[in-house]
Amino acid sequence: MKQQNTLPQENKPRNYLGSTFLFIGIFTSATVAGLLILLLMPFNFSIRYKISALWCQLVLLMSKVFCGLSYEVEGLEHIDKNLAAIVLSNHQSAWETLALRCILPTQVVLLKRSLILLPVWGWALGTLKSIAINRKSQTTALRTLLEKGTAYLNEGLWVIVFPEGTRTAPGEIRKFSIGGAMLAQKSGFPVIPVARNAGDFWPRYSFLKYPGTIKVKIGPAIESKGRKAAEINAETESWIAQAIREM
């Protein structure tokens, strides 16, 4: 499913300059934050998590200062901080992996195992209860998601899943994998659908970032108790597709 991207993206000198400053800022601050998180491994998870969230806030601030990129959120009333949930979200850029940590309650994320092998940054990510899976073994990956995801939900942590599996172009939606919906069916925790148009301003595989306002839409909770994963998945995918069309 694909829609034409009509937002202008001019490669002006300020785009290059701002994107360069942002890259340097992200690289240096991520190294410092990563080292600090690793040094705090003997301490409580909440301390390391707060540092990661502060770093994400810093990156969003640098994005605004250097690139003129801000965001607005619709649907915060659907967030119940007293009840853990599974977030199923479209995936257009690296931006949402940072922003969701600032927008939503304490969370863990499903990611590919190779990411936590990266020196410093990946190692630090591995200490934050990330659900790392080997995509080459789908059976093992699903078992890991169901076991760890259920355990973390019962701890009160939110679980973030990008069911498309990889970043997509603006306006495009890939078929959702069933894993996140199966976690909802097994655990009984609700699904919160989230959509955004970050790829229009922070494109995948692109060095350049563009000024503007990213829109984030949070949908009402989708009940999972007594429902099949396929039904949960279809309802979530439909809501996200409609939200993207409205953007």
mmCIF file of C-alpha atoms in Angstrom:
data_model
loop_
_atom_site.group_PDB
_atom_site.id
_atom_site.type_symbol
_atom_site.label_atom_id
_atom_site.label_comp_id
_atom_site.label_asym_id
_atom_site.label_seq_id
_atom_site.Cartn_x
_atom_site.Cartn_y
_atom_site.Cartn_z
ATOM 1 C CA MET A 1 0.000 0.000 0.000
ATOM 2 C CA LYS A 2 1.667 3.211 -1.104
ATOM 3 C CA GLN A 3 0.765 6.852 -1.387
ATOM 4 C CA GLN A 4 2.675 9.576 -3.178
ATOM 5 C CA ASN A 5 4.780 11.779 -0.942
ATOM 6 C CA THR A 6 3.929 15.385 -1.788
ATOM 7 C CA LEU A 7 6.022 17.141 0.844
ATOM 8 C CA PRO A 8 8.862 19.222 -0.664
ATOM 9 C CA GLN A 9 12.387 18.309 0.392
ATOM 10 C CA GLU A 10 14.877 20.882 -0.845
ATOM 11 C CA ASN A 11 18.546 20.151 -0.327
ATOM 12 C CA LYS A 12 19.464 23.636 0.787
ATOM 13 C CA PRO A 13 22.874 24.409 2.335
ATOM 14 C CA ARG A 14 21.241 24.767 5.744
ATOM 15 C CA ASN A 15 19.916 21.184 5.438
ATOM 16 C CA TYR A 16 23.458 19.912 4.958
ATOM 17 C CA LEU A 17 24.850 22.101 7.726
ATOM 18 C CA GLY A 18 22.116 21.250 10.207
ATOM 19 C CA SER A 19 22.258 17.541 9.396
ATOM 20 C CA THR A 20 26.032 17.573 9.877
ATOM 21 C CA PHE A 21 25.736 19.209 13.288
ATOM 22 C CA LEU A 22 23.031 16.707 14.228
ATOM 23 C CA PHE A 23 25.177 13.754 13.145
ATOM 24 C CA ILE A 24 28.120 14.982 15.210
ATOM 25 C CA GLY A 25 25.835 15.637 18.177
ATOM 26 C CA ILE A 26 24.248 12.206 18.009
ATOM 27 C CA PHE A 27 27.586 10.414 17.606
ATOM 28 C CA THR A 28 29.303 12.145 20.524
ATOM 29 C CA SER A 29 26.341 12.167 22.913
ATOM 30 C CA ALA A 30 25.481 8.518 22.169
ATOM 31 C CA THR A 31 29.033 7.501 23.014
ATOM 32 C CA VAL A 32 28.955 9.385 26.305
ATOM 33 C CA ALA A 33 25.482 8.102 27.224
ATOM 34 C CA GLY A 34 26.403 4.551 26.213
ATOM 35 C CA LEU A 35 29.535 4.529 28.368
ATOM 36 C CA LEU A 36 27.610 5.945 31.309
ATOM 37 C CA ILE A 37 24.898 3.285 30.976
ATOM 38 C CA LEU A 38 27.537 0.543 30.865
ATOM 39 C CA LEU A 39 29.252 1.926 33.963
ATOM 40 C CA LEU A 40 25.899 1.836 35.767
ATOM 41 C CA MET A 41 25.204 -1.813 34.984
ATOM 42 C CA PRO A 42 25.506 -2.827 38.673
ATOM 43 C CA PHE A 43 22.701 -0.417 39.532
ATOM 44 C CA ASN A 44 18.943 -0.534 39.059
ATOM 45 C CA PHE A 45 17.446 -0.757 35.566
ATOM 46 C CA SER A 46 15.403 2.417 36.143
ATOM 47 C CA ILE A 47 18.583 4.487 36.450
ATOM 48 C CA ARG A 48 19.971 3.241 33.135
ATOM 49 C CA TYR A 49 16.586 3.713 31.509
ATOM 50 C CA LYS A 50 16.350 7.339 32.647
ATOM 51 C CA ILE A 51 19.731 8.058 31.092
ATOM 52 C CA SER A 52 18.616 6.533 27.787
ATOM 53 C CA ALA A 53 15.398 8.577 27.864
ATOM 54 C CA LEU A 54 17.323 11.779 28.596
ATOM 55 C CA TRP A 55 19.606 11.034 25.658
ATOM 56 C CA CYS A 56 16.586 10.569 23.376
ATOM 57 C CA GLN A 57 15.199 13.903 24.565
ATOM 58 C CA LEU A 58 18.557 15.497 23.806
ATOM 59 C CA VAL A 59 18.535 14.131 20.250
ATOM 60 C CA LEU A 60 15.023 15.470 19.667
ATOM 61 C CA LEU A 61 16.137 18.856 20.982
ATOM 62 C CA MET A 62 19.180 18.857 18.695
ATOM 63 C CA SER A 63 16.911 17.925 15.781
ATOM 64 C CA LYS A 64 14.813 20.996 16.483
ATOM 65 C CA VAL A 65 17.748 23.361 16.972
ATOM 66 C CA PHE A 66 19.924 22.154 14.082
ATOM 67 C CA CYS A 67 17.321 20.980 11.569
ATOM 68 C CA GLY A 68 14.106 22.797 12.504
ATOM 69 C CA LEU A 69 12.405 19.454 13.076
ATOM 70 C CA SER A 70 9.709 19.208 15.745
ATOM 71 C CA TYR A 71 6.743 16.932 16.400
ATOM 72 C CA GLU A 72 3.200 16.929 17.690
ATOM 73 C CA VAL A 73 1.276 14.079 19.298
ATOM 74 C CA GLU A 74 -2.417 13.299 18.975
ATOM 75 C CA GLY A 75 -4.173 10.735 21.156
ATOM 76 C CA LEU A 76 -2.267 10.929 24.441
ATOM 77 C CA GLU A 77 -5.598 10.415 26.188
ATOM 78 C CA HIS A 78 -5.413 6.777 25.072
ATOM 79 C CA ILE A 79 -2.338 6.179 27.235
ATOM 80 C CA ASP A 80 -2.966 4.584 30.626
ATOM 81 C CA LYS A 81 0.316 4.746 32.514
ATOM 82 C CA ASN A 82 -1.025 2.295 35.089
ATOM 83 C CA LEU A 83 -1.522 -0.506 32.548
ATOM 84 C CA ALA A 84 1.206 -1.996 30.384
ATOM 85 C CA ALA A 85 0.457 -2.438 26.692
ATOM 86 C CA ILE A 86 1.904 -3.656 23.409
ATOM 87 C CA VAL A 87 2.583 -0.908 20.889
ATOM 88 C CA LEU A 88 2.309 -1.870 17.235
ATOM 89 C CA SER A 89 3.677 0.915 15.096
ATOM 90 C CA ASN A 90 4.581 1.676 11.505
ATOM 91 C CA HIS A 91 8.304 2.174 10.920
ATOM 92 C CA GLN A 92 9.654 4.843 8.564
ATOM 93 C CA SER A 93 12.889 6.058 10.134
ATOM 94 C CA ALA A 94 15.206 5.960 13.112
ATOM 95 C CA TRP A 95 13.325 8.940 14.549
ATOM 96 C CA GLU A 96 10.519 6.903 16.094
ATOM 97 C CA THR A 97 12.927 4.613 17.942
ATOM 98 C CA LEU A 98 14.019 7.729 19.846
ATOM 99 C CA ALA A 99 10.745 9.626 20.093
ATOM 100 C CA LEU A 100 8.626 6.766 21.433
ATOM 101 C CA ARG A 101 10.931 6.580 24.440
ATOM 102 C CA CYS A 102 9.993 10.188 25.206
ATOM 103 C CA ILE A 103 6.280 9.915 24.394
ATOM 104 C CA LEU A 104 5.280 6.581 25.952
ATOM 105 C CA PRO A 105 5.758 5.029 29.426
ATOM 106 C CA THR A 106 8.790 2.902 30.356
ATOM 107 C CA GLN A 107 9.285 0.392 27.580
ATOM 108 C CA VAL A 108 11.339 -2.337 25.975
ATOM 109 C CA VAL A 109 11.719 -2.780 22.237
ATOM 110 C CA LEU A 110 11.884 -5.749 19.900
ATOM 111 C CA LEU A 111 14.999 -5.491 17.725
ATOM 112 C CA LYS A 112 17.376 -7.590 15.676
ATOM 113 C CA ARG A 113 20.169 -9.211 17.672
ATOM 114 C CA SER A 114 22.968 -7.728 15.551
ATOM 115 C CA LEU A 115 22.214 -4.260 16.942
ATOM 116 C CA ILE A 116 23.248 -5.133 20.483
ATOM 117 C CA LEU A 117 26.611 -6.365 19.204
ATOM 118 C CA LEU A 118 27.632 -2.842 18.178
ATOM 119 C CA PRO A 119 30.410 -1.475 20.425
ATOM 120 C CA VAL A 120 29.271 0.847 23.239
ATOM 121 C CA TRP A 121 25.872 1.867 21.802
ATOM 122 C CA GLY A 122 24.675 -1.663 21.163
ATOM 123 C CA TRP A 123 26.123 -2.979 24.407
ATOM 124 C CA ALA A 124 24.294 -0.228 26.305
ATOM 125 C CA LEU A 125 21.074 -1.055 24.461
ATOM 126 C CA GLY A 126 21.496 -4.660 25.535
ATOM 127 C CA THR A 127 21.388 -3.620 29.212
ATOM 128 C CA LEU A 128 17.980 -1.973 28.767
ATOM 129 C CA LYS A 129 15.943 -5.212 28.630
ATOM 130 C CA SER A 130 15.723 -5.112 24.849
ATOM 131 C CA ILE A 131 14.124 -8.174 23.235
ATOM 132 C CA ALA A 132 16.861 -9.158 20.790
ATOM 133 C CA ILE A 133 15.927 -11.760 18.188
ATOM 134 C CA ASN A 134 17.630 -13.633 15.381
ATOM 135 C CA ARG A 135 15.457 -12.991 12.328
ATOM 136 C CA LYS A 136 16.985 -15.949 10.485
ATOM 137 C CA SER A 137 15.179 -18.302 12.857
ATOM 138 C CA GLN A 138 11.542 -17.234 12.924
ATOM 139 C CA THR A 139 10.449 -19.958 15.327
ATOM 140 C CA THR A 140 13.109 -19.062 17.881
ATOM 141 C CA ALA A 141 12.461 -15.347 17.385
ATOM 142 C CA LEU A 142 8.749 -15.767 18.051
ATOM 143 C CA ARG A 143 9.385 -17.890 21.136
ATOM 144 C CA THR A 144 11.764 -15.224 22.489
ATOM 145 C CA LEU A 145 9.231 -12.458 21.865
ATOM 146 C CA LEU A 146 6.411 -14.353 23.555
ATOM 147 C CA GLU A 147 8.441 -15.406 26.583
ATOM 148 C CA LYS A 148 10.331 -12.181 27.252
ATOM 149 C CA GLY A 149 7.505 -9.931 26.097
ATOM 150 C CA THR A 150 5.017 -11.530 28.481
ATOM 151 C CA ALA A 151 7.498 -11.335 31.356
ATOM 152 C CA TYR A 152 8.193 -7.653 30.762
ATOM 153 C CA LEU A 153 4.498 -6.812 30.411
ATOM 154 C CA ASN A 154 3.858 -8.481 33.748
ATOM 155 C CA GLU A 155 6.599 -6.258 35.191
ATOM 156 C CA GLY A 156 4.627 -3.230 34.025
ATOM 157 C CA LEU A 157 6.837 -2.427 31.027
ATOM 158 C CA TRP A 158 5.429 -1.526 27.619
ATOM 159 C CA VAL A 159 6.609 -3.574 24.644
ATOM 160 C CA ILE A 160 7.312 -1.773 21.349
ATOM 161 C CA VAL A 161 7.019 -3.801 18.138
ATOM 162 C CA PHE A 162 7.460 -2.615 14.547
ATOM 163 C CA PRO A 163 5.501 -5.350 12.747
ATOM 164 C CA GLU A 164 6.655 -4.283 9.271
ATOM 165 C CA GLY A 165 10.092 -5.558 10.266
ATOM 166 C CA THR A 166 12.036 -2.818 8.493
ATOM 167 C CA ARG A 167 11.785 0.874 7.670
ATOM 168 C CA THR A 168 9.403 1.722 4.831
ATOM 169 C CA ALA A 169 9.089 4.679 2.472
ATOM 170 C CA PRO A 170 6.642 7.485 3.351
ATOM 171 C CA GLY A 171 3.061 6.493 2.601
ATOM 172 C CA GLU A 172 3.963 2.815 2.259
ATOM 173 C CA ILE A 173 2.741 0.079 4.590
ATOM 174 C CA ARG A 174 4.156 -3.435 4.455
ATOM 175 C CA LYS A 175 2.214 -6.471 5.558
ATOM 176 C CA PHE A 176 2.375 -6.804 9.335
ATOM 177 C CA SER A 177 4.096 -9.816 10.839
ATOM 178 C CA ILE A 178 1.977 -11.694 13.369
ATOM 179 C CA GLY A 179 4.420 -11.708 16.321
ATOM 180 C CA GLY A 180 3.173 -8.608 18.165
ATOM 181 C CA ALA A 181 -0.454 -9.683 17.808
ATOM 182 C CA MET A 182 0.416 -13.181 19.046
ATOM 183 C CA LEU A 183 2.033 -11.619 22.095
ATOM 184 C CA ALA A 184 -1.231 -9.748 22.704
ATOM 185 C CA GLN A 185 -3.283 -12.932 22.317
ATOM 186 C CA LYS A 186 -1.022 -14.914 24.648
ATOM 187 C CA SER A 187 -0.561 -12.256 27.324
ATOM 188 C CA GLY A 188 -4.013 -10.658 27.265
ATOM 189 C CA PHE A 189 -2.532 -7.162 27.312
ATOM 190 C CA PRO A 190 -4.083 -4.562 24.971
ATOM 191 C CA VAL A 191 -2.531 -3.244 21.767
ATOM 192 C CA ILE A 192 -1.961 0.467 21.247
ATOM 193 C CA PRO A 193 -1.640 1.349 17.533
ATOM 194 C CA VAL A 194 0.715 4.222 16.677
ATOM 195 C CA ALA A 195 1.274 5.908 13.312
ATOM 196 C CA ARG A 196 3.554 8.717 12.196
ATOM 197 C CA ASN A 197 4.972 10.376 9.082
ATOM 198 C CA ALA A 198 8.572 10.706 10.249
ATOM 199 C CA GLY A 199 9.927 9.452 6.939
ATOM 200 C CA ASP A 200 8.881 12.689 5.237
ATOM 201 C CA PHE A 201 11.388 14.634 7.327
ATOM 202 C CA TRP A 202 13.894 12.053 8.612
ATOM 203 C CA PRO A 203 14.092 9.730 5.574
ATOM 204 C CA ARG A 204 15.345 6.174 5.845
ATOM 205 C CA TYR A 205 18.934 5.654 4.661
ATOM 206 C CA SER A 206 19.421 9.414 4.254
ATOM 207 C CA PHE A 207 21.976 11.675 5.894
ATOM 208 C CA LEU A 208 19.804 14.750 5.376
ATOM 209 C CA LYS A 209 17.034 15.771 7.761
ATOM 210 C CA TYR A 210 14.374 18.319 6.785
ATOM 211 C CA PRO A 211 12.540 21.027 8.758
ATOM 212 C CA GLY A 212 8.900 20.542 9.593
ATOM 213 C CA THR A 213 6.572 18.933 12.112
ATOM 214 C CA ILE A 214 6.282 15.176 12.412
ATOM 215 C CA LYS A 215 2.780 14.025 13.280
ATOM 216 C CA VAL A 216 2.323 11.164 15.722
ATOM 217 C CA LYS A 217 -1.098 9.553 16.128
ATOM 218 C CA ILE A 218 -1.891 7.245 19.046
ATOM 219 C CA GLY A 219 -5.010 5.156 18.668
ATOM 220 C CA PRO A 220 -7.427 3.783 21.250
ATOM 221 C CA ALA A 221 -6.540 0.495 22.920
ATOM 222 C CA ILE A 222 -7.410 -2.628 20.939
ATOM 223 C CA GLU A 223 -8.693 -5.379 23.225
ATOM 224 C CA SER A 224 -6.886 -8.707 22.942
ATOM 225 C CA LYS A 225 -8.610 -10.944 25.474
ATOM 226 C CA GLY A 226 -10.594 -13.719 23.833
ATOM 227 C CA ARG A 227 -9.453 -12.712 20.335
ATOM 228 C CA LYS A 228 -7.222 -14.392 17.757
ATOM 229 C CA ALA A 229 -3.909 -12.875 16.729
ATOM 230 C CA ALA A 230 -4.968 -12.552 13.090
ATOM 231 C CA GLU A 231 -7.997 -10.490 14.095
ATOM 232 C CA ILE A 232 -5.932 -8.234 16.362
ATOM 233 C CA ASN A 233 -3.324 -7.779 13.655
ATOM 234 C CA ALA A 234 -5.881 -6.924 10.975
ATOM 235 C CA GLU A 235 -7.608 -4.311 13.141
ATOM 236 C CA THR A 236 -4.289 -2.705 14.065
ATOM 237 C CA GLU A 237 -3.020 -2.643 10.488
ATOM 238 C CA SER A 238 -6.296 -1.118 9.295
ATOM 239 C CA TRP A 239 -6.185 1.647 11.910
ATOM 240 C CA ILE A 240 -2.573 2.541 11.110
ATOM 241 C CA ALA A 241 -3.233 2.545 7.360
ATOM 242 C CA GLN A 242 -6.151 4.927 7.829
ATOM 243 C CA ALA A 243 -4.118 7.188 10.128
ATOM 244 C CA ILE A 244 -1.325 7.416 7.540
ATOM 245 C CA ARG A 245 -3.820 8.269 4.810
ATOM 246 C CA GLU A 246 -5.164 11.090 6.953
ATOM 247 C CA MET A 247 -1.640 12.485 7.343
#
